[in-house]
Coordinates of C-alpha atoms in Angstrom, one line a residue:
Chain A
X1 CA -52.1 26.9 -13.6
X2 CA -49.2 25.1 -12.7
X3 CA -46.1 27.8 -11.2
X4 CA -43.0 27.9 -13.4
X5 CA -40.1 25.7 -12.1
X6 CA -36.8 26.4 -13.0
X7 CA -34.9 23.7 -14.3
X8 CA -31.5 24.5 -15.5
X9 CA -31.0 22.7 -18.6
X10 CA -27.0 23.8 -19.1
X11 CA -25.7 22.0 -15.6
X12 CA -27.6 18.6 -17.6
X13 CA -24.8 17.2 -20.1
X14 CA -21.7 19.5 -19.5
X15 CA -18.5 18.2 -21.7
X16 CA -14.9 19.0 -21.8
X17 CA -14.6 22.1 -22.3
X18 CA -17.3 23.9 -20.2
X19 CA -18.1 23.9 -17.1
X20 CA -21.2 23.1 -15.0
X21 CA -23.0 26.4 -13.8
X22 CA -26.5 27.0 -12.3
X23 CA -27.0 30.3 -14.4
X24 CA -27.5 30.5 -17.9
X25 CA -24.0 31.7 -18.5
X26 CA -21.6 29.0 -19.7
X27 CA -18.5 29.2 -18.2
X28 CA -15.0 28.1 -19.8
X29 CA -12.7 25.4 -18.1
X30 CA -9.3 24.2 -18.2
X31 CA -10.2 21.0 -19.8
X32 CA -7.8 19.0 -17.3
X33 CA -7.0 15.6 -15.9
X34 CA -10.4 13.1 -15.8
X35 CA -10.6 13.4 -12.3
X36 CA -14.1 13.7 -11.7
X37 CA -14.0 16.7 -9.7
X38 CA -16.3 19.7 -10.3
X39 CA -14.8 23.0 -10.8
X40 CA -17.2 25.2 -9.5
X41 CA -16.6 27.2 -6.4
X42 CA -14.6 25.9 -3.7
X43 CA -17.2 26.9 -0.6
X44 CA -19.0 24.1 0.0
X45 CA -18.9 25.1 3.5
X46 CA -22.4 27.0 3.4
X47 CA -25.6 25.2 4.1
X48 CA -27.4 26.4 1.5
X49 CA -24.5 25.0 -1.6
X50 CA -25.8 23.2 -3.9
X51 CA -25.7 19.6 -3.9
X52 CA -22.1 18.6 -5.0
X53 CA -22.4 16.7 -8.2
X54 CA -19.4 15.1 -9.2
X55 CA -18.5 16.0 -13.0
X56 CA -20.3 13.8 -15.2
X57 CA -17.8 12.5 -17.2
X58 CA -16.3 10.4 -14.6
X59 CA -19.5 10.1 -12.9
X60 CA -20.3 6.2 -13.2
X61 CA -16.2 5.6 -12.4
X62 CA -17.1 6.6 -8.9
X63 CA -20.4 5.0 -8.7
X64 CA -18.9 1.4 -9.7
X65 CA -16.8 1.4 -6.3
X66 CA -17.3 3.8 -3.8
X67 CA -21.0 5.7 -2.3
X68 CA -20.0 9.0 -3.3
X69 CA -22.7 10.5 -1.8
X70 CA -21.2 9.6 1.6
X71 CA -18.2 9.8 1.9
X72 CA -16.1 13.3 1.8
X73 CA -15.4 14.1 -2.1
X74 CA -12.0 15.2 -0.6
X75 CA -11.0 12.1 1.5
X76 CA -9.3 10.4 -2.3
X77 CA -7.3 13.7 -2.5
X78 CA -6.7 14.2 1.2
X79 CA -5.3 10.4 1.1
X80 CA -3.1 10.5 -1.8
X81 CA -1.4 13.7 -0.9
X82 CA -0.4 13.0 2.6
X83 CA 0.8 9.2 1.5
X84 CA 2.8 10.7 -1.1
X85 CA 4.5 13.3 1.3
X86 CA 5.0 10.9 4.3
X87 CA 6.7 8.4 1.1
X88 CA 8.9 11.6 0.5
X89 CA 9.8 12.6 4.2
X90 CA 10.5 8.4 4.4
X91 CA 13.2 8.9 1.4
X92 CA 14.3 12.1 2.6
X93 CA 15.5 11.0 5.7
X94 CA 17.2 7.8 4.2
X95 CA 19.1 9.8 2.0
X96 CA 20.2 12.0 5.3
X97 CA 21.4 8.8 6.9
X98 CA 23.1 7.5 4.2
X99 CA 25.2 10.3 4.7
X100 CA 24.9 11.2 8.2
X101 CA 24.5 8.1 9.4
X102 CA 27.7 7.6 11.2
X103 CA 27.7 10.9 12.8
X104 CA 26.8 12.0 16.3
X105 CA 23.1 13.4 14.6
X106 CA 23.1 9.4 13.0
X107 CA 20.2 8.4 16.0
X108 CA 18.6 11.3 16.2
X109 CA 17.6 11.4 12.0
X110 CA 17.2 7.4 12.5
X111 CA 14.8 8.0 15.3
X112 CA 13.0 10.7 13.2
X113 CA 13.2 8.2 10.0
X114 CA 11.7 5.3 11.9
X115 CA 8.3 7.9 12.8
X116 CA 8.2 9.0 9.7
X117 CA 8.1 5.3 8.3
X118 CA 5.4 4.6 10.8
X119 CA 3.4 7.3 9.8
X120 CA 3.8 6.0 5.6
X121 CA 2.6 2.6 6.6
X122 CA -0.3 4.4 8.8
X123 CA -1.7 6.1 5.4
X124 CA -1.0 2.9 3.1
X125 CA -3.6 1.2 5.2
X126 CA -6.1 4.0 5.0
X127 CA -5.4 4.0 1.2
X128 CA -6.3 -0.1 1.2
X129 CA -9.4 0.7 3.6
X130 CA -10.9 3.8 1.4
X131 CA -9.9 2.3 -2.2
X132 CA -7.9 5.6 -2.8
X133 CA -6.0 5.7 -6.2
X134 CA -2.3 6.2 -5.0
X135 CA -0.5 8.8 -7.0
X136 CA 1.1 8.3 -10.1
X137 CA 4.3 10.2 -8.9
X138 CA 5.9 7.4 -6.4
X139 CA 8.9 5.9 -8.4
X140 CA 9.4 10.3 -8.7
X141 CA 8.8 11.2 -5.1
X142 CA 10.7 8.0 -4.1
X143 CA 14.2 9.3 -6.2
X144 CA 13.7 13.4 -5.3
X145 CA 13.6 12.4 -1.7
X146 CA 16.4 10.7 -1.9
X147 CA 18.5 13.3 -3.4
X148 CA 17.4 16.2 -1.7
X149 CA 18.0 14.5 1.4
X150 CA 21.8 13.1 0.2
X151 CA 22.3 16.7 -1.2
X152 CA 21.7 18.9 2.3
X153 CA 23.3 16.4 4.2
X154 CA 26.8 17.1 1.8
X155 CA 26.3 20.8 2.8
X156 CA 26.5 19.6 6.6
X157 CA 24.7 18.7 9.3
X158 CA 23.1 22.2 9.6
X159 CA 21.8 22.2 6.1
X160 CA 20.4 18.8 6.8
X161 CA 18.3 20.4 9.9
X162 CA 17.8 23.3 7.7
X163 CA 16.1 21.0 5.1
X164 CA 13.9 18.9 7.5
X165 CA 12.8 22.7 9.1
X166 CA 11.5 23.4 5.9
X167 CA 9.9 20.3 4.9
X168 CA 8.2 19.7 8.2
X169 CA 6.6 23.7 8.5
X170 CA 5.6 23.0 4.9
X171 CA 3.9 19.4 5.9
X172 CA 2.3 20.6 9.0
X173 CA 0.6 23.8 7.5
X174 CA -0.5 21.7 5.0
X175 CA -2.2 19.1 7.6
X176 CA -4.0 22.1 9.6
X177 CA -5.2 23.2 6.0
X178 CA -6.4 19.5 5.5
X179 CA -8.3 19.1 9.1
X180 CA -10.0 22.8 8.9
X181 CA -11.5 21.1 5.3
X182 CA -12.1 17.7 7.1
X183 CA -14.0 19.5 10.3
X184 CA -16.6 21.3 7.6
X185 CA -17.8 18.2 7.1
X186 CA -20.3 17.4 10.0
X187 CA -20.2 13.2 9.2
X188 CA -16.3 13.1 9.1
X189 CA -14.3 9.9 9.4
X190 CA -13.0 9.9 13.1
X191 CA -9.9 7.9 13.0
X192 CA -8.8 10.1 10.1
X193 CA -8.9 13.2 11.8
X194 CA -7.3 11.5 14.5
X195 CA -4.3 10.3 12.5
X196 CA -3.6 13.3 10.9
X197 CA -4.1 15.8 14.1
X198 CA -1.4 13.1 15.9
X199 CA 1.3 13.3 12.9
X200 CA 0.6 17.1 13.2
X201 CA 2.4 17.4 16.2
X202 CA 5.0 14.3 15.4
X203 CA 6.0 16.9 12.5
X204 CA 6.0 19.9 14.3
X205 CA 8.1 18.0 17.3
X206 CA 10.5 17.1 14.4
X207 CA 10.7 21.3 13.3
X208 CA 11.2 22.1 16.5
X209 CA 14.1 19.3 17.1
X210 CA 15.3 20.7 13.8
X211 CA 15.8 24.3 15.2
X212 CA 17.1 23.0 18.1
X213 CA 19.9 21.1 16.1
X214 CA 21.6 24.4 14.4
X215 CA 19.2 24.3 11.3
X216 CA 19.9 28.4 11.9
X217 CA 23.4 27.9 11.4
X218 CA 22.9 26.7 7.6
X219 CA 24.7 28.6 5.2
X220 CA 22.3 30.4 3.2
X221 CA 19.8 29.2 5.6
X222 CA 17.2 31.8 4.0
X223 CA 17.2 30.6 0.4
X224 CA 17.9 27.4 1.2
X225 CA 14.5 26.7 3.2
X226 CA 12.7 29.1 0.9
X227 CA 13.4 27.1 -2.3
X228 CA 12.6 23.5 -0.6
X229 CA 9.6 24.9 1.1
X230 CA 8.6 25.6 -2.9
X231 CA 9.2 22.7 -4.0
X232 CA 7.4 20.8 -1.3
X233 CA 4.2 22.9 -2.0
X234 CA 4.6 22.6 -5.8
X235 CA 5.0 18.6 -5.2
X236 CA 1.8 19.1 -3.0
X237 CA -0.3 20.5 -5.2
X238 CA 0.9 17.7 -8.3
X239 CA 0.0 14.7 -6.1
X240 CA -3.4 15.8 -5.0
X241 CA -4.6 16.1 -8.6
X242 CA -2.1 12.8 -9.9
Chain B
X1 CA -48.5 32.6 -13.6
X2 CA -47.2 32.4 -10.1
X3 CA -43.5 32.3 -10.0
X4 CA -42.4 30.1 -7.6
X5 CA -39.4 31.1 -5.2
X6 CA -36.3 29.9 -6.7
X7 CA -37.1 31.6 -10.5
X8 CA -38.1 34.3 -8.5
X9 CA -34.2 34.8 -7.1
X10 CA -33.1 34.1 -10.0
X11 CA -35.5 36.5 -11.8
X12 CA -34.1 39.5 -8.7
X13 CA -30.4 38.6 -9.2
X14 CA -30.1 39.1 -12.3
X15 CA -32.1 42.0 -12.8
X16 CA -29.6 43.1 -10.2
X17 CA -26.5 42.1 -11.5
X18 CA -25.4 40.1 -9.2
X19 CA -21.9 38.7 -10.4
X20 CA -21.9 35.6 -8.2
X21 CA -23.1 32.5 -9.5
X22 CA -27.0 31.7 -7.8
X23 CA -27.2 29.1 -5.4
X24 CA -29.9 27.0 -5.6
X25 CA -31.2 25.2 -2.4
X26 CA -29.6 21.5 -2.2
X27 CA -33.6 19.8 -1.9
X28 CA -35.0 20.8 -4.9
X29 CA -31.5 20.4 -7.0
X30 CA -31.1 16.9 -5.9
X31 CA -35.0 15.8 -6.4
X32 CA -35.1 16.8 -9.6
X33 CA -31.4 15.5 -11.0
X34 CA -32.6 11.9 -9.1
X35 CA -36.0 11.8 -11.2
X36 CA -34.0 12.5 -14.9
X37 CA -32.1 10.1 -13.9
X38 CA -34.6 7.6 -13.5
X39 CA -36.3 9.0 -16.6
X40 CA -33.3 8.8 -18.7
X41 CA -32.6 4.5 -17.1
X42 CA -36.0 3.6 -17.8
X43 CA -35.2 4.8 -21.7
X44 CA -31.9 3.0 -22.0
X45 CA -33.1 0.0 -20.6
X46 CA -36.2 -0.7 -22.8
X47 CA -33.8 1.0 -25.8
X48 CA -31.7 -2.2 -25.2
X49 CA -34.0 -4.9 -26.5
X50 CA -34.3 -2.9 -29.8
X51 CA -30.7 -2.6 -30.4
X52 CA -30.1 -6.1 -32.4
X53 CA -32.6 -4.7 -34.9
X54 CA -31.8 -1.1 -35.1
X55 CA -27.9 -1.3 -33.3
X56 CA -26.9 1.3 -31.4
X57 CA -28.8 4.3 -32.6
X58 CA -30.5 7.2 -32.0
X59 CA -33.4 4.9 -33.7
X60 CA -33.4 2.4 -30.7
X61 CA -33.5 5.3 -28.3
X62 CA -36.4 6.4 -29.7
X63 CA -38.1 3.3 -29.9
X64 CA -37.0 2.5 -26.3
X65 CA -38.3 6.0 -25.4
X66 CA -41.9 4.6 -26.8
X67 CA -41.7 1.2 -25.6
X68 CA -41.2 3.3 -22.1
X69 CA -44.0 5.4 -22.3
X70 CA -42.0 8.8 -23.2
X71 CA -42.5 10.3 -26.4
X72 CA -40.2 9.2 -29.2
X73 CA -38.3 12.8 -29.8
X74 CA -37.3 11.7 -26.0
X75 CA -33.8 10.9 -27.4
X76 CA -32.9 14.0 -27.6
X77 CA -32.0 13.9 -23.8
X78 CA -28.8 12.3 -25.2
X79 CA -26.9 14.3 -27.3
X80 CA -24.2 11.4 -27.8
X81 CA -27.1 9.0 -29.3
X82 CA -25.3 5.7 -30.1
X83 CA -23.0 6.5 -27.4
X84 CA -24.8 7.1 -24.6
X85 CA -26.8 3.8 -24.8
X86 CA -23.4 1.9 -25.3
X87 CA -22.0 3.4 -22.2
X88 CA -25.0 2.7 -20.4
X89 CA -25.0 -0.9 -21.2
X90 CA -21.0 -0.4 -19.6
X91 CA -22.4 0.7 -16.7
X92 CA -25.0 -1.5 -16.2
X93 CA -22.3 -4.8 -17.1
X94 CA -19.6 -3.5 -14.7
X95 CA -22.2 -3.7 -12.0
X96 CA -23.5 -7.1 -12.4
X97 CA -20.0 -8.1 -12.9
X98 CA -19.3 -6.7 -9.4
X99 CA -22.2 -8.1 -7.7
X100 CA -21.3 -11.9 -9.2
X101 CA -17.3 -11.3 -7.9
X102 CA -18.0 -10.5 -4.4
X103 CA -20.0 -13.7 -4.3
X104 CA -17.2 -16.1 -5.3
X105 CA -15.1 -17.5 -2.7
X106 CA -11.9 -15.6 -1.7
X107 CA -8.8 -18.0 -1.8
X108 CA -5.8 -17.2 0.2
X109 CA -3.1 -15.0 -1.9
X110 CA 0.5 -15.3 -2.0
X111 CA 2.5 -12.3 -2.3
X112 CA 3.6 -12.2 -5.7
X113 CA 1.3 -14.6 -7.5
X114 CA -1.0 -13.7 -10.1
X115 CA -4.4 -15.1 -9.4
X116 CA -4.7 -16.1 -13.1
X117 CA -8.1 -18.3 -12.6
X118 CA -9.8 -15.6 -10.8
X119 CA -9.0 -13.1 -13.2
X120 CA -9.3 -16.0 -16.4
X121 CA -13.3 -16.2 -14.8
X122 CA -14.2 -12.1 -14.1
X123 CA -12.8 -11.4 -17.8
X124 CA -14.9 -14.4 -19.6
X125 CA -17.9 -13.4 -17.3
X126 CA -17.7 -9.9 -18.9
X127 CA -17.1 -10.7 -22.2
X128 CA -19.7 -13.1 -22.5
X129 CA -22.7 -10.5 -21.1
X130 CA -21.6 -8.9 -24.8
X131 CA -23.1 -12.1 -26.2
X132 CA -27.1 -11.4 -26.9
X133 CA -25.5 -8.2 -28.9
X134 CA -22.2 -10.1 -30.5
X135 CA -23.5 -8.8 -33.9
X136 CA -23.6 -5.4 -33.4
X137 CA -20.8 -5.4 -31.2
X138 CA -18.1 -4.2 -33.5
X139 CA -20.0 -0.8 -34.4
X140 CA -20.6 -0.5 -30.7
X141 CA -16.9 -0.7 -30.5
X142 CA -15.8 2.1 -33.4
X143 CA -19.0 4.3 -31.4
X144 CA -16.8 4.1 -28.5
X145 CA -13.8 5.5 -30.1
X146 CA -15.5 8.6 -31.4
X147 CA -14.3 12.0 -29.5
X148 CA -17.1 12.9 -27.5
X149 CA -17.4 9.4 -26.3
X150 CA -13.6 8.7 -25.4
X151 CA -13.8 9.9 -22.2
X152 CA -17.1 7.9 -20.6
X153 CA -15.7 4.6 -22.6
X154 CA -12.2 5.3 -20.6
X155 CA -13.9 6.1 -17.1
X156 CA -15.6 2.5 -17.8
X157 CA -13.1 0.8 -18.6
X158 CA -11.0 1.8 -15.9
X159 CA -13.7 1.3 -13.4
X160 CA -13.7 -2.4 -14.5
X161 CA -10.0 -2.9 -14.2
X162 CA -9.8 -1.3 -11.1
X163 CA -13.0 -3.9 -9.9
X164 CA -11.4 -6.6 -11.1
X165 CA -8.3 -6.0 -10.2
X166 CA -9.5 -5.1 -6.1
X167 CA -11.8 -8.3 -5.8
X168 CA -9.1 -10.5 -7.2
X169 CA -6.9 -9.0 -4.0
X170 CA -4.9 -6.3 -5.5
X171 CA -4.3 -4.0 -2.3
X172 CA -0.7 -2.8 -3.9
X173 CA -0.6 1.1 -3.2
X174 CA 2.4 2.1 -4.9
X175 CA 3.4 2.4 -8.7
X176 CA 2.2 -1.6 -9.1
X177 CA -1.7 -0.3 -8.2
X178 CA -1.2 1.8 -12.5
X179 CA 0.9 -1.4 -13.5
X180 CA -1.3 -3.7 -12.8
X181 CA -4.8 -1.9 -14.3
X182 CA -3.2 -1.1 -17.1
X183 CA -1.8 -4.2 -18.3
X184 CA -5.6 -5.4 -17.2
X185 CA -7.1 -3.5 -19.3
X186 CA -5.0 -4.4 -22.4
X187 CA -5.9 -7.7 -21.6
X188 CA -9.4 -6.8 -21.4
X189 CA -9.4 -4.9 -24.9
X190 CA -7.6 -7.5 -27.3
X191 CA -10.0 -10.3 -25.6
X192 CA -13.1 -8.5 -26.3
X193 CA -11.4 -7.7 -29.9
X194 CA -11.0 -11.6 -30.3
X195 CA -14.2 -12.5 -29.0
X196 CA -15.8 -10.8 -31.6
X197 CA -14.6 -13.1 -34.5
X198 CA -14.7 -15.8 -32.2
X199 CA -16.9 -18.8 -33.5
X200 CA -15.5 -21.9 -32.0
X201 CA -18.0 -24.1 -29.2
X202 CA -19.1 -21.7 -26.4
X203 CA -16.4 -19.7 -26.6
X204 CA -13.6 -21.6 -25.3
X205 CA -10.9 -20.0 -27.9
X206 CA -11.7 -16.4 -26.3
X207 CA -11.1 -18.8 -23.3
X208 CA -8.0 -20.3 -23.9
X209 CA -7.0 -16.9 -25.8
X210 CA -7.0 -15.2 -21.9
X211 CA -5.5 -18.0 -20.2
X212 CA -2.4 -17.0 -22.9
X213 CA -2.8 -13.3 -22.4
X214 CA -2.8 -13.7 -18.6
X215 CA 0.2 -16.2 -18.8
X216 CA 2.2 -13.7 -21.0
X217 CA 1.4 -11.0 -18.4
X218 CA 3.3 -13.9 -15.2
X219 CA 5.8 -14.2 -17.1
X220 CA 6.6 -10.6 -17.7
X221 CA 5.8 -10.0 -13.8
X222 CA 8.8 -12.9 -12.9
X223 CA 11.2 -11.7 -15.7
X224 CA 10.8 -8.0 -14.1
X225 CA 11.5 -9.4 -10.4
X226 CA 14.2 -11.9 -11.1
X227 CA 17.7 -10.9 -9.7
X228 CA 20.2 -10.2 -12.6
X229 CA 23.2 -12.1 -10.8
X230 CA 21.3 -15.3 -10.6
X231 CA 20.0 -15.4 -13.5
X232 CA 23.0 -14.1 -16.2
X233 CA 23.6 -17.5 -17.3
X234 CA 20.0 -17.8 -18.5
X235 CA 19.9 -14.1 -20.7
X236 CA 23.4 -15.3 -21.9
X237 CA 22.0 -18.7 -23.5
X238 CA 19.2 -16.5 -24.9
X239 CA 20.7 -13.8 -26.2
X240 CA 23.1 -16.4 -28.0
X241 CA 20.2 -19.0 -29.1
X242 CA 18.7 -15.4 -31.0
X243 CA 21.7 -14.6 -31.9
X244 CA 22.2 -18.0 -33.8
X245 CA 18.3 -18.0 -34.9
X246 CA 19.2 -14.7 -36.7
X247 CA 22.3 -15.8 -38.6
X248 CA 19.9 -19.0 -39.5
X249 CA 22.8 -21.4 -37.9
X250 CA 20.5 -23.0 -35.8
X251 CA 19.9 -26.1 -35.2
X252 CA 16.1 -26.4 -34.7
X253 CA 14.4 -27.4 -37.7

């Protein structure tokens, strides 16, 4: 007689509103964005996870183009994100020069501006090379930068190191998040674990050059780095998913 | 009845409660996902030669599921029906039409040029892989727009843009990259609209109906680049030539 298999007829032709799961319980979903990401649990760290299947609604989006099954279902988001934040640390430091420029900090935020625009065109190519979606936010990211970095540099010079303290300990948390999920995968893209462990410590070298410049000094210092360190992880978290 | 291993952890978690969700080794998931699959794409594609005389229906599935070897209550592994087979037939388009573009010739690409002929061709060579099913097209189309298949027809259709819009040279990575695709794929949709009343000698009014679209879509593209200082003595004469056309003092008969 031939054993029983167990083939799980619910994970076959889930739809909007409910997610896949392996038991018989259907679970609900936040029908969101078609990104084609499954919402099951996050660990796909263990061996013994099952295979990731990308939702299928998008499924046949990602076949068209790319070989999903080798390549790192996180390298689009990964991408995306960090192009859009080095775009924002690009515009944040142009609208510090527009300001500061003639100033005695003027070379020090140009020198700082010119890495960061290095490290901008470094991800565009990556984005041409891994046919990554970029995110939707640009023309967004492009004006916010912009004005946050005009607006701390009319509080002063300190609130203007103030502001690039809180952006840069945001950013380079956010790359050792990135490289601990890019090292759980044992066939990982060399060069981009490279890149991003090299503009690590370009970031962190412009926190501590921050510091260094009387970013303690700010008034309101506190609040100050608390709120822009928010809205860098709010803007984050958007332009991974858009 | 031996019980193999898996039901059999399934079986002991749940007897013991176990609130987190079972894990199922990767082997025998993937194996048996890869051989529906193939189950499911050997039914679609024999369902296809039966759609011109039963269109896209749950009766063509079922006949494909015959021809195949299946039993005919097979099409019940698509709950969509119609739809599935339609979005299937997507699928299987947007890859030939990927395999013929990365065997044309790549030209050189200035910046801000719109490769018109390049795109003229990759749109026609869709359109016309519609024609053996021209007939039933239009039902095919209104199938596409019902709820539960709005979101495989938009997956598809973006897919194609974003093809066609990367093997005519598109490497923009800014707000261009949604620009571009989306303008694309309106292109794409009122072509295939007018293709479907199109009667005229292989096509060539869909043809020369793209080339217009495509133009349209240039001009739009230099009018949106062009500097405002150089060119205010142009928008003056047109805003006055409208102005005149709407009074009715002009002087064009």
């Amino acid at each position: 007689m031939e054993p029983l298999t167990f083939i799980d007829y619910t994970k076959k032709k889930p739809n909007a509103f409910f997610g896949q799961s392996s038991s018989k319980t259907v679970v609900l979903r936040f029908p969101l964005c078609l990104s084609g990401r499954s919402f099951i649990t996050e660990d796909r760290g263990s061996e013994e996870s099952r295979m990731y299947r990308p939702q299928q609604i998008l499924h046949h989006v990602r076949r068209a183009h790319s070989a999903p099954l080798k390549k790192n279902p996180h390298l689009d988001a990964i991408i995306r994100v960090d192009h859009a934040g080095e775009l924002g640390a690009d515009r944040i430091y142009a609208g510090q020069m527009a300001v500061l420029g003639h100033t005695a900090e003027g070379p020090l935020i140009k020198h700082m501006w010119e890495q960061e625009i290095k490290h901008r065109q470094k991800f565009e190519e990556l984005i041409s090379k891994h046919r990554v979606r970029p995110t939707v936010m640009t023309p967004i990211w492009n004006i916010a930068g912009f004005a946050l970095g005009a607006g701390t540099a009319l509080l002063g010079k300190e609130a203007a190191m103030a502001c690039t303290v809180a952006v840069e300990t945001v950013i380079v948390d956010h790359y050792n998040d990135q490289l601990r999920t890019l090292m759980e995968d044992p066939n990982v893209d060399k060069d981009i674990l490279q890149t991003i462990t090299q503009f690590r410590d370009e970031e962190q070298q412009h926190h501590d050059t921050g510091i260094d410049h009387g970013a303690e000094q700010a008034p309101f210092y506190k609040a100050l780095t608390e709120v822009i360190k928010a809205g860098c992880k709010a803007a984050i978290a958007i332009s991974k998913k858009i | 009845m031996a019980i193999n291993d898996v039901t059999h952890k399934v079986l002991r978690s749940y007897c013991q409660g176990v609130r987190k969700e079972v894990v199922v080794p990767a082997t025998f998931d993937q194996e048996d996902h890869q051989y529906e699959e193939d189950v499911k794409k050997r039914i679609l594609s024999k369902a296809l030669e039966f759609v011109t005389k039963s269109g896209w229906s749950v009766d063509s599935l079922a006949q494909g599921a015959e021809a195949a070897g299946y039993p005919g209550v097979s099409h019940g592994l698509f709950p969509n029906g119609g739809g599935d087979l339609v979005h299937y037939f997507n699928v299987t388009c947007n890859e030939k039409l990927v395999e013929e573009m990365k065997s044309w010739p790549k030209e050189e690409l200035k910046e801000s040029k719109v490769p018109a002929q390049q795109i003229e061709n990759a749109i026609m060579t869709r359109l016309l892989m519609i024609e053996p099913y021209k007939s039933t097209w239009a039902k095919a189309m209104a199938i596409q727009t019902l709820p539960n298949n709005v979101p495989n027809c938009l997956a598809t259709l973006l897919s194609l843009v974003d093809d066609i819009c990367y093997h005519t040279g598109d490497r923009s990575v800014d707000f261009n990259w949604y620009i571009r695709r989306v303008g694309l794929a309106g292109i794409y949709k009122a072509s295939e609209l007018f293709y479907l009343t199109d009667n005229s000698q292989s096509s060539s009014a869909t043809r020369s109906f793209v080339k217009s679209r495509i133009r349209d879509a240039e001009l739009i593209q230099i009018a949106l680049n062009m500097n405002p200082v150089s060119v205010a003595p142009q928008t003056l004469t047109a805003a006055f030539v409208t102005a005149k056309n709407m009074l009715g003092i002009n002087s064009l008969k």
